[in-house]
Amino acid sequence: VQLQASGGGLVQAGGSLRLSCAAFGRIFSSSFMAWFRQAPGKEREFVAGIWWGDGRTYYADSVKGRFTISRDKAKNTVYLQMNSLKPEDTAVYYCGQDRQGYSRSPATFDAWGQGTQVTVSS
């Protein structure tokens, strides 16, 4: 599967953005789809994930209550709704697929989108 991320941009603190990750190819029900982010000089970190099959969701503590991950099977797309954005949310956001199932480690993901920049100004 190929993934294409979009929706990043520049927003003021407290604002909102919605990221999209379009998948080209079949996503199996056993796949775990997730958003990661990477700030300059830092490692790629897990943000949110969702089981493609039953829609169960998982979040990093730093975004819980502010971000919502969802998927639209008909459109083969995963979304990340980001509200109450903070300057520390500034990073390149990547979507990924792990065909083996649930994981918060980027090392186990076998497909990645190209990344989309999110910049939150204070």
Short mmCIF file of N, CA and C in Angstrom, two decimals:
data_model
loop_
_atom_site.label_atom_id
_atom_site.label_comp_id
_atom_site.label_asym_id
_atom_site.label_seq_id
_atom_site.Cartn_x
_atom_site.Cartn_y
_atom_site.Cartn_z
N VAL A 1 0.84 -1.19 0.00
CA VAL A 1 0.00 0.00 0.00
C VAL A 1 0.88 1.24 0.00
N GLN A 2 0.43 2.28 -0.68
CA GLN A 2 1.12 3.57 -0.67
C GLN A 2 0.25 4.56 0.10
N LEU A 3 0.90 5.39 0.90
CA LEU A 3 0.19 6.35 1.74
C LEU A 3 0.57 7.77 1.34
N GLN A 4 -0.42 8.65 1.36
CA GLN A 4 -0.18 10.05 1.00
C GLN A 4 -0.81 10.93 2.06
N ALA A 5 0.03 11.64 2.80
CA ALA A 5 -0.44 12.51 3.87
C ALA A 5 -0.62 13.94 3.36
N SER A 6 -1.61 14.62 3.92
CA SER A 6 -1.86 16.01 3.55
C SER A 6 -2.57 16.72 4.71
N GLY A 7 -2.67 18.04 4.59
CA GLY A 7 -3.44 18.81 5.56
C GLY A 7 -2.65 19.63 6.54
N GLY A 8 -1.33 19.54 6.50
CA GLY A 8 -0.53 20.34 7.42
C GLY A 8 -0.58 21.81 7.07
N GLY A 9 0.02 22.62 7.94
CA GLY A 9 0.04 24.05 7.69
C GLY A 9 0.50 24.82 8.91
N LEU A 10 0.33 26.13 8.83
CA LEU A 10 0.70 27.04 9.92
C LEU A 10 -0.57 27.48 10.64
N VAL A 11 -0.58 27.36 11.95
CA VAL A 11 -1.77 27.72 12.72
C VAL A 11 -1.32 28.34 14.04
N GLN A 12 -2.14 29.21 14.58
CA GLN A 12 -1.82 29.82 15.87
C GLN A 12 -2.17 28.84 17.01
N ALA A 13 -1.51 29.03 18.12
CA ALA A 13 -1.81 28.21 19.30
C ALA A 13 -3.29 28.30 19.63
N GLY A 14 -3.88 27.15 19.95
CA GLY A 14 -5.31 27.09 20.22
C GLY A 14 -6.15 26.74 19.00
N GLY A 15 -5.52 26.77 17.84
CA GLY A 15 -6.24 26.49 16.60
C GLY A 15 -6.36 25.00 16.31
N SER A 16 -6.90 24.71 15.13
CA SER A 16 -7.17 23.32 14.74
C SER A 16 -6.68 23.05 13.33
N LEU A 17 -6.35 21.81 13.09
CA LEU A 17 -6.02 21.31 11.76
C LEU A 17 -6.52 19.88 11.63
N ARG A 18 -6.82 19.47 10.41
CA ARG A 18 -7.17 18.07 10.17
C ARG A 18 -6.22 17.50 9.13
N LEU A 19 -5.51 16.45 9.51
CA LEU A 19 -4.62 15.76 8.60
C LEU A 19 -5.35 14.58 7.97
N SER A 20 -5.00 14.30 6.72
CA SER A 20 -5.56 13.16 6.01
C SER A 20 -4.44 12.25 5.53
N CYS A 21 -4.72 10.97 5.51
CA CYS A 21 -3.76 9.98 5.00
C CYS A 21 -4.53 9.06 4.07
N ALA A 22 -4.34 9.28 2.78
CA ALA A 22 -5.02 8.47 1.77
C ALA A 22 -4.17 7.25 1.44
N ALA A 23 -4.81 6.10 1.42
CA ALA A 23 -4.12 4.85 1.12
C ALA A 23 -4.49 4.37 -0.27
N PHE A 24 -3.47 3.99 -1.03
CA PHE A 24 -3.66 3.47 -2.37
C PHE A 24 -3.25 2.00 -2.35
N GLY A 25 -4.25 1.14 -2.39
CA GLY A 25 -4.03 -0.28 -2.23
C GLY A 25 -4.90 -0.78 -1.10
N ARG A 26 -4.95 -2.10 -0.95
CA ARG A 26 -5.82 -2.69 0.05
C ARG A 26 -5.22 -2.60 1.45
N ILE A 27 -6.05 -2.20 2.40
CA ILE A 27 -5.68 -2.23 3.81
C ILE A 27 -6.44 -3.37 4.47
N PHE A 28 -5.74 -4.32 5.04
CA PHE A 28 -6.36 -5.46 5.67
C PHE A 28 -6.92 -5.09 7.04
N SER A 29 -7.96 -5.82 7.46
CA SER A 29 -8.60 -5.53 8.74
C SER A 29 -7.64 -5.65 9.91
N SER A 30 -6.62 -6.47 9.74
CA SER A 30 -5.66 -6.68 10.82
C SER A 30 -4.59 -5.59 10.89
N SER A 31 -4.65 -4.62 9.98
CA SER A 31 -3.66 -3.55 9.97
C SER A 31 -3.93 -2.52 11.04
N PHE A 32 -2.85 -1.97 11.55
CA PHE A 32 -2.91 -0.88 12.52
C PHE A 32 -2.36 0.36 11.84
N MET A 33 -3.18 1.38 11.76
CA MET A 33 -2.80 2.62 11.12
C MET A 33 -2.49 3.66 12.20
N ALA A 34 -1.47 4.45 11.99
CA ALA A 34 -1.09 5.40 13.04
C ALA A 34 -0.48 6.67 12.47
N TRP A 35 -0.52 7.69 13.29
CA TRP A 35 0.17 8.95 13.02
C TRP A 35 1.34 9.05 13.99
N PHE A 36 2.48 9.43 13.43
CA PHE A 36 3.66 9.74 14.21
C PHE A 36 4.06 11.17 13.90
N ARG A 37 4.95 11.72 14.70
CA ARG A 37 5.49 13.04 14.41
C ARG A 37 6.96 13.07 14.77
N GLN A 38 7.65 13.96 14.09
CA GLN A 38 9.09 14.10 14.33
C GLN A 38 9.46 15.57 14.29
N ALA A 39 9.92 16.08 15.41
CA ALA A 39 10.40 17.45 15.50
C ALA A 39 11.90 17.47 15.22
N PRO A 40 12.46 18.61 14.81
CA PRO A 40 13.90 18.69 14.52
C PRO A 40 14.75 18.23 15.70
N GLY A 41 15.67 17.33 15.43
CA GLY A 41 16.57 16.84 16.46
C GLY A 41 15.98 15.82 17.40
N LYS A 42 14.75 15.40 17.13
CA LYS A 42 14.10 14.43 18.00
C LYS A 42 13.74 13.17 17.23
N GLU A 43 13.47 12.10 17.96
CA GLU A 43 13.07 10.86 17.33
C GLU A 43 11.58 10.92 16.93
N ARG A 44 11.24 10.07 15.98
CA ARG A 44 9.84 9.96 15.57
C ARG A 44 9.05 9.34 16.72
N GLU A 45 7.93 9.98 17.07
CA GLU A 45 7.15 9.51 18.20
C GLU A 45 5.71 9.23 17.81
N PHE A 46 5.14 8.25 18.48
CA PHE A 46 3.75 7.86 18.26
C PHE A 46 2.83 8.96 18.73
N VAL A 47 1.80 9.25 17.95
CA VAL A 47 0.80 10.25 18.30
C VAL A 47 -0.56 9.60 18.54
N ALA A 48 -1.03 8.83 17.56
CA ALA A 48 -2.34 8.19 17.67
C ALA A 48 -2.40 7.03 16.69
N GLY A 49 -3.20 6.02 17.04
CA GLY A 49 -3.34 4.88 16.16
C GLY A 49 -4.75 4.32 16.18
N ILE A 50 -5.08 3.56 15.14
CA ILE A 50 -6.42 3.01 15.01
C ILE A 50 -6.36 1.66 14.30
N TRP A 51 -7.11 0.70 14.82
CA TRP A 51 -7.24 -0.58 14.13
C TRP A 51 -8.15 -0.36 12.93
N TRP A 52 -7.67 -0.79 11.74
CA TRP A 52 -8.48 -0.59 10.54
C TRP A 52 -9.78 -1.37 10.65
N GLY A 53 -9.73 -2.55 11.24
CA GLY A 53 -10.90 -3.42 11.28
C GLY A 53 -12.03 -2.90 12.16
N ASP A 54 -11.77 -2.75 13.47
CA ASP A 54 -12.85 -2.40 14.39
C ASP A 54 -12.80 -0.97 14.91
N GLY A 55 -11.81 -0.22 14.49
CA GLY A 55 -11.78 1.20 14.82
C GLY A 55 -11.31 1.56 16.23
N ARG A 56 -10.81 0.60 16.99
CA ARG A 56 -10.30 0.94 18.32
C ARG A 56 -9.14 1.93 18.18
N THR A 57 -9.11 2.89 19.09
CA THR A 57 -8.12 3.97 18.99
C THR A 57 -7.20 4.03 20.20
N TYR A 58 -6.04 4.60 19.97
CA TYR A 58 -5.02 4.74 21.01
C TYR A 58 -4.34 6.09 20.83
N TYR A 59 -3.95 6.70 21.95
CA TYR A 59 -3.35 8.03 21.89
C TYR A 59 -2.14 8.14 22.82
N ALA A 60 -1.21 8.97 22.41
CA ALA A 60 -0.14 9.36 23.31
C ALA A 60 -0.73 10.27 24.38
N ASP A 61 -0.17 10.21 25.57
CA ASP A 61 -0.69 11.03 26.67
C ASP A 61 -0.65 12.52 26.33
N SER A 62 0.33 12.93 25.55
CA SER A 62 0.51 14.34 25.25
C SER A 62 -0.59 14.92 24.36
N VAL A 63 -1.35 14.07 23.70
CA VAL A 63 -2.40 14.57 22.79
C VAL A 63 -3.79 14.10 23.19
N LYS A 64 -3.88 13.28 24.22
CA LYS A 64 -5.17 12.73 24.63
C LYS A 64 -6.11 13.87 25.00
N GLY A 65 -7.33 13.81 24.48
CA GLY A 65 -8.31 14.86 24.75
C GLY A 65 -8.27 16.02 23.77
N ARG A 66 -7.21 16.10 22.97
CA ARG A 66 -7.08 17.19 22.00
C ARG A 66 -7.14 16.67 20.55
N PHE A 67 -6.58 15.49 20.33
CA PHE A 67 -6.52 14.91 18.98
C PHE A 67 -7.49 13.74 18.88
N THR A 68 -8.03 13.55 17.68
CA THR A 68 -8.92 12.42 17.42
C THR A 68 -8.52 11.76 16.11
N ILE A 69 -8.28 10.47 16.17
CA ILE A 69 -7.98 9.71 14.95
C ILE A 69 -9.23 8.97 14.52
N SER A 70 -9.44 8.90 13.22
CA SER A 70 -10.60 8.19 12.68
C SER A 70 -10.24 7.63 11.32
N ARG A 71 -11.10 6.74 10.82
CA ARG A 71 -10.86 6.21 9.47
C ARG A 71 -12.17 6.10 8.72
N ASP A 72 -12.07 6.25 7.41
CA ASP A 72 -13.21 6.11 6.51
C ASP A 72 -12.86 4.98 5.55
N LYS A 73 -13.47 3.82 5.78
CA LYS A 73 -13.13 2.66 4.97
C LYS A 73 -13.50 2.87 3.51
N ALA A 74 -14.61 3.54 3.26
CA ALA A 74 -15.07 3.75 1.88
C ALA A 74 -14.07 4.60 1.09
N LYS A 75 -13.40 5.52 1.80
CA LYS A 75 -12.43 6.40 1.15
C LYS A 75 -11.00 5.92 1.34
N ASN A 76 -10.83 4.82 2.08
CA ASN A 76 -9.48 4.31 2.33
C ASN A 76 -8.57 5.39 2.93
N THR A 77 -9.11 6.11 3.88
CA THR A 77 -8.41 7.28 4.41
C THR A 77 -8.46 7.29 5.94
N VAL A 78 -7.35 7.71 6.53
CA VAL A 78 -7.24 7.91 7.97
C VAL A 78 -7.10 9.40 8.23
N TYR A 79 -7.76 9.88 9.26
CA TYR A 79 -7.73 11.30 9.59
C TYR A 79 -7.16 11.52 10.99
N LEU A 80 -6.60 12.71 11.18
CA LEU A 80 -6.19 13.13 12.52
C LEU A 80 -6.70 14.54 12.72
N GLN A 81 -7.73 14.67 13.54
CA GLN A 81 -8.27 15.97 13.90
C GLN A 81 -7.50 16.48 15.10
N MET A 82 -6.88 17.64 14.93
CA MET A 82 -6.04 18.20 15.98
C MET A 82 -6.64 19.52 16.45
N ASN A 83 -7.07 19.56 17.70
CA ASN A 83 -7.64 20.76 18.30
C ASN A 83 -6.74 21.27 19.42
N SER A 84 -6.98 22.50 19.83
CA SER A 84 -6.21 23.10 20.93
C SER A 84 -4.72 22.91 20.73
N LEU A 85 -4.27 23.22 19.54
CA LEU A 85 -2.86 23.00 19.20
C LEU A 85 -1.94 23.88 20.03
N LYS A 86 -0.76 23.31 20.33
CA LYS A 86 0.25 24.00 21.13
C LYS A 86 1.53 24.11 20.32
N PRO A 87 2.38 25.06 20.64
CA PRO A 87 3.66 25.18 19.92
C PRO A 87 4.46 23.88 19.96
N GLU A 88 4.36 23.13 21.03
CA GLU A 88 5.11 21.87 21.13
C GLU A 88 4.56 20.76 20.22
N ASP A 89 3.44 21.01 19.56
CA ASP A 89 2.92 20.07 18.57
C ASP A 89 3.59 20.27 17.21
N THR A 90 4.41 21.30 17.08
CA THR A 90 5.11 21.57 15.83
C THR A 90 6.03 20.41 15.47
N ALA A 91 5.84 19.86 14.27
CA ALA A 91 6.62 18.70 13.81
C ALA A 91 6.18 18.35 12.40
N VAL A 92 6.92 17.43 11.79
CA VAL A 92 6.46 16.78 10.57
C VAL A 92 5.65 15.57 11.00
N TYR A 93 4.45 15.47 10.49
CA TYR A 93 3.55 14.37 10.85
C TYR A 93 3.54 13.33 9.73
N TYR A 94 3.68 12.08 10.14
CA TYR A 94 3.71 10.96 9.20
C TYR A 94 2.60 9.97 9.53
N CYS A 95 1.98 9.44 8.49
CA CYS A 95 1.07 8.32 8.71
C CYS A 95 1.78 7.04 8.32
N GLY A 96 1.42 5.96 9.00
CA GLY A 96 2.06 4.69 8.74
C GLY A 96 1.10 3.53 8.90
N GLN A 97 1.51 2.41 8.33
CA GLN A 97 0.73 1.18 8.43
C GLN A 97 1.61 0.07 9.00
N ASP A 98 1.07 -0.63 9.98
CA ASP A 98 1.74 -1.81 10.51
C ASP A 98 0.84 -3.01 10.25
N ARG A 99 1.23 -3.86 9.30
CA ARG A 99 0.39 -5.00 8.94
C ARG A 99 0.40 -6.08 10.01
N GLN A 100 1.36 -5.99 10.96
CA GLN A 100 1.44 -7.01 12.01
C GLN A 100 0.50 -6.72 13.16
N GLY A 101 -0.02 -5.49 13.24
CA GLY A 101 -0.94 -5.17 14.30
C GLY A 101 -0.47 -4.01 15.14
N TYR A 102 -1.01 -3.90 16.35
CA TYR A 102 -0.76 -2.78 17.24
C TYR A 102 0.72 -2.58 17.54
N SER A 103 1.18 -1.34 17.41
CA SER A 103 2.55 -1.00 17.76
C SER A 103 2.67 0.49 17.95
N ARG A 104 3.55 0.90 18.83
CA ARG A 104 3.88 2.32 19.01
C ARG A 104 5.32 2.59 18.61
N SER A 105 5.96 1.60 18.02
CA SER A 105 7.33 1.75 17.57
C SER A 105 7.37 1.96 16.07
N PRO A 106 8.01 3.02 15.60
CA PRO A 106 8.07 3.24 14.15
C PRO A 106 8.84 2.13 13.42
N ALA A 107 9.65 1.39 14.14
CA ALA A 107 10.45 0.35 13.51
C ALA A 107 9.62 -0.78 12.92
N THR A 108 8.41 -0.97 13.42
CA THR A 108 7.60 -2.10 12.95
C THR A 108 6.65 -1.71 11.82
N PHE A 109 6.59 -0.44 11.49
CA PHE A 109 5.68 0.02 10.43
C PHE A 109 6.32 -0.21 9.07
N ASP A 110 5.54 -0.76 8.14
CA ASP A 110 6.11 -1.15 6.86
C ASP A 110 5.71 -0.25 5.71
N ALA A 111 4.90 0.74 5.96
CA ALA A 111 4.55 1.70 4.91
C ALA A 111 4.39 3.06 5.55
N TRP A 112 4.89 4.09 4.87
CA TRP A 112 4.84 5.46 5.39
C TRP A 112 4.39 6.43 4.32
N GLY A 113 3.67 7.45 4.75
CA GLY A 113 3.40 8.57 3.88
C GLY A 113 4.61 9.49 3.86
N GLN A 114 4.56 10.54 3.07
CA GLN A 114 5.72 11.40 2.85
C GLN A 114 5.91 12.45 3.94
N GLY A 115 4.94 12.60 4.83
CA GLY A 115 5.06 13.60 5.89
C GLY A 115 4.43 14.92 5.51
N THR A 116 3.84 15.56 6.49
CA THR A 116 3.24 16.87 6.27
C THR A 116 3.60 17.76 7.47
N GLN A 117 4.05 18.98 7.18
CA GLN A 117 4.55 19.87 8.22
C GLN A 117 3.40 20.55 8.96
N VAL A 118 3.45 20.51 10.27
CA VAL A 118 2.51 21.25 11.12
C VAL A 118 3.33 22.22 11.96
N THR A 119 3.01 23.50 11.86
CA THR A 119 3.71 24.53 12.62
C THR A 119 2.69 25.31 13.43
N VAL A 120 2.90 25.36 14.74
CA VAL A 120 1.99 26.07 15.64
C VAL A 120 2.74 27.25 16.23
N SER A 121 2.25 28.43 15.95
CA SER A 121 2.91 29.64 16.46
C SER A 121 2.29 30.06 17.79
N SER A 122 3.12 30.66 18.64
CA SER A 122 2.64 31.07 19.97
C SER A 122 2.10 32.48 19.96
#
